[in-house]
Coordinates of C-alpha atoms and ligand atoms in Angstrom, one line a residue:
M1205 CA -13.7 29.1 7.6
Q1206 CA -10.1 28.4 8.9
K1207 CA -10.2 31.0 11.6
K1208 CA -13.5 31.3 12.6
Y1209 CA -14.3 27.6 13.6
K1210 CA -12.5 25.0 15.9
S1211 CA -11.7 21.5 14.8
G1212 CA -15.1 19.8 15.4
T1213 CA -16.7 22.2 13.5
L1214 CA -14.5 22.0 10.5
C1215 CA -14.6 18.1 10.4
V1216 CA -18.4 18.4 9.7
Q1217 CA -19.0 21.8 7.7
G1218 CA -15.2 22.6 6.1
G1219 CA -14.4 22.6 3.0
W1220 CA -17.3 22.6 0.9
T1221 CA -19.9 25.5 1.2
P1222 CA -22.6 25.1 -1.4
K1223 CA -24.1 28.0 -2.9
K1224 CA -27.8 28.7 -3.3
G1225 CA -29.5 25.9 -4.9
E1226 CA -26.2 23.4 -4.7
P1227 CA -26.1 20.0 -3.1
R1228 CA -25.7 20.1 0.7
V1229 CA -23.5 17.1 0.8
L1230 CA -20.4 17.6 -0.7
P1231 CA -21.0 15.9 -4.5
I1232 CA -18.5 13.6 -6.5
Y1233 CA -17.8 15.3 -9.6
Q1234 CA -17.3 12.3 -11.6
S1235 CA -15.7 14.2 -14.3
T1236 CA -12.3 14.4 -16.0
T1237 CA -13.0 17.4 -18.1
F1238 CA -14.3 20.8 -17.3
K1239 CA -16.0 22.8 -19.9
Y1240 CA -15.2 26.3 -20.7
D1241 CA -17.1 28.9 -23.3
T1242 CA -13.9 30.5 -25.1
S1243 CA -10.3 29.4 -26.0
E1244 CA -9.0 32.2 -24.3
Q1245 CA -10.8 31.0 -20.9
M1246 CA -9.0 27.9 -21.2
A1247 CA -5.4 29.1 -22.3
R1248 CA -5.3 31.3 -19.1
L1249 CA -6.2 28.2 -17.2
F1250 CA -2.7 26.5 -18.7
D1251 CA -0.8 29.6 -17.9
L1252 CA -1.7 29.9 -14.2
E1253 CA -3.2 33.1 -14.9
D1254 CA -6.7 32.1 -13.8
S1255 CA -7.5 29.3 -11.3
G1256 CA -10.3 26.8 -12.3
Y1257 CA -10.4 23.1 -13.1
F1258 CA -9.8 22.1 -16.5
Y1259 CA -8.4 18.3 -15.9
S1260 CA -9.1 15.8 -13.1
R1261 CA -4.9 14.4 -13.6
L1262 CA -4.5 18.1 -11.9
Q1263 CA -7.3 19.6 -9.9
N1264 CA -11.3 18.3 -9.1
P1265 CA -13.9 19.9 -7.2
T1266 CA -14.6 17.0 -4.6
V1267 CA -10.9 16.4 -4.2
D1268 CA -10.3 20.4 -3.6
A1269 CA -13.2 20.5 -1.3
V1270 CA -11.6 17.4 1.2
G1271 CA -7.9 18.9 0.7
A1272 CA -9.8 22.7 1.7
K1273 CA -11.1 20.8 5.0
I1274 CA -7.7 19.2 6.1
A1275 CA -5.6 22.4 5.3
A1276 CA -8.1 24.3 7.7
L1277 CA -7.9 21.4 10.1
E1278 CA -3.9 21.8 10.3
G1279 CA -3.9 25.7 9.9
G1280 CA -2.3 25.6 6.6
V1281 CA -2.5 27.6 3.2
G1282 CA -3.8 24.8 1.1
A1283 CA -3.2 21.0 0.6
V1284 CA -2.7 18.4 -2.4
M1285 CA -4.6 15.4 -2.1
T1286 CA -2.9 12.0 -3.6
A1287 CA -3.8 8.4 -4.2
S1288 CA -1.7 7.0 -1.1
G1289 CA 0.3 8.5 1.7
Q1290 CA 3.6 7.2 0.1
A1291 CA 2.6 9.1 -2.8
A1292 CA 1.8 12.1 -0.5
N1293 CA 5.5 11.7 1.2
F1294 CA 6.8 11.3 -2.0
Y1295 CA 5.8 14.5 -3.6
A1296 CA 6.4 16.5 -0.3
I1297 CA 10.2 15.5 -0.6
F1298 CA 10.6 15.8 -4.5
N1299 CA 8.7 19.1 -5.0
I1300 CA 11.9 20.4 -3.3
C1301 CA 14.6 17.8 -3.8
Q1302 CA 16.0 16.7 -7.5
A1303 CA 19.2 14.4 -8.4
G1304 CA 22.3 15.8 -6.3
D1305 CA 20.2 16.7 -3.3
H1306 CA 19.9 15.4 0.0
F1307 CA 17.6 15.5 3.0
V1308 CA 17.8 14.2 6.6
S1309 CA 15.1 12.1 8.1
A1310 CA 14.4 10.1 11.4
T1311 CA 15.0 6.7 11.7
T1312 CA 12.0 6.1 13.1
I1313 CA 9.1 5.9 10.3
Y1314 CA 7.1 4.0 8.4
G1315 CA 8.5 1.0 6.7
G1316 CA 6.9 2.3 3.5
T1317 CA 8.5 5.5 4.0
Y1318 CA 11.9 4.0 4.8
N1319 CA 11.9 2.1 1.6
L1320 CA 11.1 5.1 -0.4
F1321 CA 13.6 7.4 0.9
T1322 CA 16.4 4.8 1.3
V1323 CA 15.8 2.8 -1.8
T1324 CA 13.5 4.3 -4.5
L1325 CA 15.0 8.0 -3.9
K1326 CA 18.4 6.7 -4.2
K1327 CA 17.7 5.7 -7.7
L1328 CA 16.8 9.2 -8.8
G1329 CA 19.6 10.4 -7.3
I1330 CA 18.2 12.3 -3.7
E1331 CA 19.9 11.0 -0.9
V1332 CA 19.2 10.5 2.6
T1333 CA 20.9 10.7 6.2
L1334 CA 18.9 8.5 8.7
V1335 CA 19.5 10.3 12.5
D1336 CA 18.1 8.8 16.0
P1337 CA 15.5 11.6 16.9
D1338 CA 16.1 11.2 20.2
A1339 CA 19.9 11.9 19.9
P1340 CA 21.3 15.4 21.0
V1341 CA 20.8 18.3 18.8
E1342 CA 24.8 18.4 18.1
E1343 CA 24.9 14.7 16.9
I1344 CA 21.4 15.3 14.4
E1345 CA 23.1 18.5 13.0
K1346 CA 26.1 16.4 12.0
A1347 CA 23.8 15.0 9.4
F1348 CA 23.4 18.2 7.7
R1349 CA 25.0 19.2 4.4
P1350 CA 25.6 22.2 2.0
N1351 CA 23.0 20.3 -0.3
T1352 CA 20.6 19.4 2.7
K1353 CA 16.9 20.4 1.5
A1354 CA 15.0 19.3 4.2
L1355 CA 13.9 17.4 7.5
F1356 CA 11.7 14.6 7.9
G1357 CA 9.9 12.7 10.7
E1358 CA 6.8 11.2 12.4
T1359 CA 4.5 12.9 15.1
I1360 CA 4.1 9.4 16.4
S1361 CA 6.2 6.8 14.5
N1362 CA 4.4 4.0 12.9
P1363 CA 5.0 1.1 14.4
S1364 CA 7.0 2.1 17.1
V1365 CA 4.6 4.7 18.8
N1366 CA 7.5 6.9 19.7
V1367 CA 6.5 10.7 19.9
L1368 CA 8.9 13.3 18.2
D1369 CA 10.1 16.2 19.8
I1370 CA 8.4 18.8 16.9
E1371 CA 10.0 21.9 18.5
K1372 CA 13.7 20.5 18.7
F1373 CA 13.5 19.3 15.1
A1374 CA 11.7 22.5 13.9
S1375 CA 14.7 24.5 15.3
I1376 CA 17.3 22.1 13.8
A1377 CA 15.7 22.6 10.4
H1378 CA 15.2 26.4 10.5
K1379 CA 19.0 26.6 11.7
H1380 CA 20.0 25.1 8.4
G1381 CA 17.6 26.6 6.5
V1382 CA 15.6 24.0 5.2
P1383 CA 11.8 23.2 5.9
L1384 CA 10.3 20.6 8.6
I1385 CA 8.2 18.2 7.0
I1386 CA 6.0 16.1 9.4
D1387 CA 4.1 13.2 8.9
N1388 CA 1.2 13.7 11.2
T1389 CA -0.8 10.4 10.1
F1390 CA -1.3 9.1 13.6
A1391 CA -1.9 12.1 15.7
T1392 CA -4.3 13.9 13.0
P1393 CA -5.0 17.4 13.7
I1394 CA -7.2 16.6 16.4
N1395 CA -4.8 15.7 18.6
C1396 CA -1.6 17.8 17.2
R1397 CA -1.2 20.5 14.8
P1398 CA 2.5 20.4 13.7
F1399 CA 2.4 24.0 12.2
E1400 CA 1.7 25.4 15.8
W1401 CA 5.3 23.9 17.1
G1402 CA 7.1 25.2 14.0
A1403 CA 6.8 22.8 11.2
D1404 CA 6.4 23.9 7.8
I1405 CA 5.0 21.3 5.8
V1406 CA 2.8 18.4 7.3
T1407 CA 2.1 14.8 5.0
H1408 CA -1.0 12.5 6.0
S1409 CA -1.5 8.7 5.2
T1410 CA -5.6 9.7 5.1
T1411 CA -6.0 5.9 5.1
K1412 CA -5.6 5.6 8.7
Y1413 CA -7.7 7.6 10.9
M1414 CA -9.1 10.3 8.6
D1415 CA -10.6 8.1 6.6
G1416 CA -11.3 5.5 9.7
H1417 CA -13.3 2.9 8.2
A1418 CA -10.3 1.5 6.2
V1419 CA -12.3 1.8 2.8
A1420 CA -10.1 4.3 0.8
V1421 CA -6.4 4.8 0.4
G1422 CA -5.0 8.2 0.1
G1423 CA -2.8 11.3 1.4
A1424 CA -2.2 14.5 1.9
V1425 CA 0.2 17.2 1.8
V1426 CA -0.4 20.4 3.7
D1427 CA 1.6 23.7 3.3
S1428 CA 1.8 26.0 6.1
G1429 CA 2.6 28.9 3.8
N1430 CA 5.4 29.8 6.6
F1431 CA 8.6 28.6 5.1
D1432 CA 10.4 31.6 3.7
W1433 CA 12.0 30.3 0.2
E1434 CA 13.3 33.7 -0.8
A1435 CA 15.4 33.6 2.2
Y1436 CA 17.5 30.6 0.7
H1437 CA 16.7 31.7 -3.3
D1438 CA 19.9 29.8 -4.3
K1439 CA 18.7 26.6 -2.6
F1440 CA 15.2 26.4 -3.6
T1441 CA 15.7 27.4 -7.5
G1442 CA 12.8 25.0 -8.4
L1443 CA 10.7 28.0 -6.7
T1444 CA 12.5 30.8 -6.7
E1445 CA 13.7 30.8 -10.5
P1446 CA 11.3 30.7 -13.5
D1447 CA 9.5 27.5 -14.5
E1448 CA 10.2 27.2 -18.3
S1449 CA 7.3 25.2 -18.6
Y1450 CA 5.1 27.7 -17.6
H1451 CA 6.6 30.3 -19.9
G1452 CA 9.0 31.8 -17.3
L1453 CA 6.6 32.1 -14.3
T1454 CA 8.3 32.1 -10.7
Y1455 CA 6.5 30.4 -8.0
T1456 CA 7.6 32.6 -5.1
K1457 CA 6.6 35.7 -7.2
A1458 CA 3.3 34.5 -8.4
F1459 CA 1.7 32.6 -5.5
G1460 CA 3.6 34.0 -2.3
K1461 CA 3.0 31.8 0.5
A1462 CA 1.3 29.4 -1.7
A1463 CA 4.4 28.8 -3.7
Y1464 CA 5.3 25.2 -2.9
I1465 CA 1.7 24.0 -2.5
T1466 CA 0.7 25.4 -6.1
K1467 CA 4.1 24.4 -7.8
M1468 CA 3.0 20.6 -6.5
V1469 CA -0.5 20.9 -8.2
A1470 CA 1.3 22.6 -11.5
Q1471 CA 4.3 20.3 -12.0
L1472 CA 3.9 17.3 -10.1
M1473 CA 0.4 16.3 -10.6
R1474 CA 0.7 17.7 -14.1
D1475 CA 3.7 15.3 -14.5
L1476 CA 3.3 12.4 -12.7
G1477 CA -0.5 12.5 -11.8
S1478 CA -1.4 10.1 -8.6
I1479 CA -4.1 12.4 -7.1
M1480 CA -6.5 10.9 -5.3
S1481 CA -10.1 9.9 -7.0
P1482 CA -13.2 12.0 -6.7
E1483 CA -15.0 8.6 -5.1
N1484 CA -12.2 8.4 -2.5
A1485 CA -12.0 12.1 -1.5
F1486 CA -15.9 11.6 -1.2
L1487 CA -15.7 8.6 1.2
L1488 CA -12.3 10.4 3.1
N1489 CA -14.7 13.5 4.0
L1490 CA -17.6 11.0 5.0
G1491 CA -14.5 9.8 7.6
L1492 CA -13.6 13.0 8.3
E1493 CA -17.1 14.5 9.7
T1494 CA -16.4 12.1 12.5
L1495 CA -12.9 12.4 13.2
H1496 CA -13.2 14.7 16.3
L1497 CA -15.7 12.1 18.0
R1498 CA -13.5 8.8 16.8
M1499 CA -10.0 10.2 18.4
P1500 CA -10.9 10.4 21.8
R1501 CA -12.3 7.4 21.9
H1502 CA -9.5 5.6 20.3
C1503 CA -7.2 7.1 22.8
E1504 CA -9.5 6.5 25.8
N1505 CA -9.6 2.8 24.6
A1506 CA -5.8 2.3 23.9
Q1507 CA -5.0 4.2 27.5
R1508 CA -7.3 1.2 29.4
I1509 CA -5.6 -1.4 27.2
A1510 CA -2.2 0.0 28.1
E1511 CA -2.9 0.1 31.2
Y1512 CA -4.1 -3.7 31.3
L1513 CA -1.3 -5.0 29.2
K1514 CA 1.4 -3.2 31.3
A1515 CA 0.0 -5.0 34.6
H1516 CA -0.3 -8.6 33.0
P1517 CA 2.1 -11.4 33.9
K1518 CA 2.5 -12.6 30.4
V1519 CA 3.1 -9.0 28.9
K1520 CA 7.0 -8.2 28.5
W1521 CA 6.9 -4.7 27.9
V1522 CA 4.6 -1.9 26.4
N1523 CA 4.8 1.0 24.6
Y1524 CA 2.4 3.7 25.0
C1525 CA 3.1 7.5 25.7
G1526 CA 0.3 7.5 27.7
L1527 CA 1.8 5.3 30.1
P1528 CA 3.8 7.6 33.1
D1529 CA 7.0 5.3 32.9
S1530 CA 6.9 6.0 28.8
Q1531 CA 10.1 7.5 27.8
Y1532 CA 7.8 9.6 25.7
Y1533 CA 5.2 10.4 28.2
S1534 CA 6.3 14.1 29.0
L1535 CA 6.6 14.7 25.1
A1536 CA 3.4 13.4 24.7
Q1537 CA 2.1 15.5 27.3
K1538 CA 3.4 18.7 25.9
Y1539 CA 2.4 17.7 21.8
L1540 CA -0.7 15.3 22.7
P1541 CA -2.2 16.8 25.8
N1542 CA -5.9 15.4 24.6
G1543 CA -4.4 12.1 23.6
A1544 CA -2.1 10.8 21.5
C1545 CA -3.6 7.7 19.1
G1546 CA -5.1 4.3 19.3
V1547 CA -2.2 2.7 18.5
L1548 CA 0.3 1.1 20.9
A1549 CA 3.3 -1.7 20.7
F1550 CA 4.3 -4.4 22.8
G1551 CA 5.8 -7.6 23.2
V1552 CA 4.7 -11.2 25.2
E1553 CA 6.9 -13.2 27.4
G1554 CA 8.3 -16.3 25.3
T1555 CA 9.4 -16.6 22.0
K1556 CA 8.3 -15.5 18.4
E1557 CA 6.1 -18.5 18.0
D1558 CA 4.0 -17.6 21.3
A1559 CA 3.8 -14.4 19.6
I1560 CA 2.3 -15.7 16.6
N1561 CA 0.1 -18.1 18.4
F1562 CA -1.1 -15.5 20.3
M1563 CA -2.1 -13.5 17.5
D1564 CA -3.6 -16.1 15.9
N1565 CA -5.9 -17.1 18.8
L1566 CA -7.3 -13.3 18.8
Q1567 CA -11.1 -13.7 17.9
F1568 CA -12.4 -10.2 16.5
I1569 CA -9.2 -8.3 16.8
A1570 CA -7.9 -9.7 13.3
I1571 CA -4.5 -9.8 11.9
V1572 CA -4.6 -7.0 8.9
T1573 CA -1.7 -5.1 7.3
H1574 CA -3.6 -2.1 8.5
V1575 CA -4.1 0.3 11.3
A1576 CA -5.9 3.0 12.9
D1577 CA -9.3 2.5 12.1
A1578 CA -12.7 1.8 13.9
R1579 CA -11.8 -2.0 14.2
S1580 CA -9.3 -3.2 16.5
C1581 CA -6.5 -5.0 14.3
I1582 CA -3.1 -6.3 15.0
L1583 CA 0.4 -7.1 13.3
H1584 CA 3.9 -8.4 13.8
P1585 CA 6.1 -5.8 11.6
A1586 CA 8.9 -8.1 11.5
S1587 CA 7.0 -10.7 9.9
H1588 CA 4.5 -8.5 8.1
T1589 CA 5.2 -4.9 6.8
H1590 CA 8.6 -4.7 7.6
R1591 CA 10.0 -8.2 6.5
Q1592 CA 12.2 -6.5 3.9
L1593 CA 14.5 -5.1 6.5
S1594 CA 17.4 -6.8 8.2
D1595 CA 17.3 -7.3 12.2
E1596 CA 20.0 -4.0 12.2
Q1597 CA 17.6 -1.9 10.2
L1598 CA 14.9 -3.2 12.3
L1599 CA 16.2 -2.0 15.2
E1600 CA 17.2 1.3 13.7
A1601 CA 13.5 2.0 12.6
G1602 CA 12.7 1.3 16.4
V1603 CA 11.2 -2.3 15.9
A1604 CA 12.1 -4.8 18.3
P1605 CA 11.5 -8.3 16.5
D1606 CA 9.2 -9.2 19.1
L1607 CA 7.2 -5.7 18.8
M1608 CA 3.6 -6.3 17.9
R1609 CA 1.3 -3.0 16.7
L1610 CA -1.9 -3.3 18.4
S1611 CA -4.3 -0.8 16.9
V1612 CA -7.0 -0.3 19.3
G1613 CA -10.6 0.3 17.5
I1614 CA -14.0 2.0 18.8
E1615 CA -15.4 -0.9 19.9
D1616 CA -16.3 -1.5 23.8
V1617 CA -13.2 -1.6 25.7
D1618 CA -14.1 -4.5 27.7
D1619 CA -14.5 -6.8 24.7
I1620 CA -11.3 -6.0 23.2
I1621 CA -9.7 -6.8 26.6
A1622 CA -11.5 -9.9 27.2
D1623 CA -10.4 -10.6 23.7
L1624 CA -6.7 -10.1 24.5
E1625 CA -7.2 -12.1 27.5
Q1626 CA -8.2 -14.8 26.3
A1627 CA -5.4 -15.2 24.0
L1628 CA -2.9 -14.3 26.2
E1629 CA -4.5 -17.5 28.4
K1630 CA -3.4 -19.7 25.8
I1631 CA 0.4 -18.7 25.7
Ligands
PLP266 C1 0.5 4.1 6.3 C2 1.3 5.3 6.5 C3 2.0 5.7 5.5 C4 1.9 5.4 4.2 O1 0.3 5.9 3.4 P1 -0.5 4.6 2.6 O2 -1.6 5.3 2.2 O3 -0.1 3.3 3.0 O4 0.3 5.0 1.1 C5 2.9 6.5 5.6 N1 3.2 7.3 6.8 C6 2.5 6.7 7.8 C7 2.7 7.2 9.4 C8 1.6 5.9 8.0 O5 1.2 5.1 8.6

């Protein structure tokens, strides 16, 4: 499926290829367990000698079909579907980092990821150094240590909507012998395929545009298969040395390019669960079938609205990489030539109360802790998603205290503008 077809076809047809007499539509395999004829057949599955389903904590056919579609869209060798985007980012790091290890991340990341990295992973003995992704290469390189195992960033950061220089990050990571992990949630593979720019692992919160209708929380980790773990044998011993919990099997030897993603299923899913449910995978698949139609509309609407806000006397500033005077315009032209996403950030003139009144006066643009679905919505990170962060941490994460994150939906753009206009008039 992968090589032959373009993204639009993969969105509709990828992942599930029914054989004679099987359902045309991806079925929900609502079963915890799978039947075999002999004890020997089952034993081979447990030893990873055969591939096949045995328990839905590790793998399930509905979930795998959606993973195959996302892997094809990103151009990877395989994907693991998780119960949330948080679980995806946790797994992406934890699959190659253990107590005593270190990794480097851009500071401009989603608030939940920021807490995961700086609070929870720290409790597990994994340390992170946060770097300004726009800093010069030499500056970023100072963060690397002998025990550094990965570099992490978001294609388009949530909520500040900055665009990452993926090639710059990839060259830094590879110079230091570590993989680049990119959270590609906001761009989606329709607008950017990070593997083409040197990223090694891609993660997603599928909760956002991929689902697109705000019905199911989920995540994905996709492996490009390109990182040469054996070239840094002593650094990635979890992949390059025998796993005693599978009778001394070595992932790089047994699975080659799919070593990283197979280890994630065999070890992390086995021990921690957090797999996407079959029903959520079914819903996600429906969303994916129209991703290639929805993304251009989100981008078109967001561009119009960014231009409208930019020209409005009551709007202090707008950050949208589609605006020619944006700091990220040229990076967006390079990495996101077909459009970035429907999310933009802006601040209004006046006090924090003015901003809150403005949001409260919106009619169908709802205040919700969500982003990137069909319905327009708005959020003030400093008082919602990022309220655990101090003002200093907010600025470090690229979140101005007056920043409002507007997620432009796929309604008629004239109606979205009219809603903004009537609320701006009341400031
Ligand atoms: C929402 C989000 C996450 C977390 O995903 P959940 O599905 O909410 O767990 C991670 N990264 C980015 C960029 C996000 O927008």
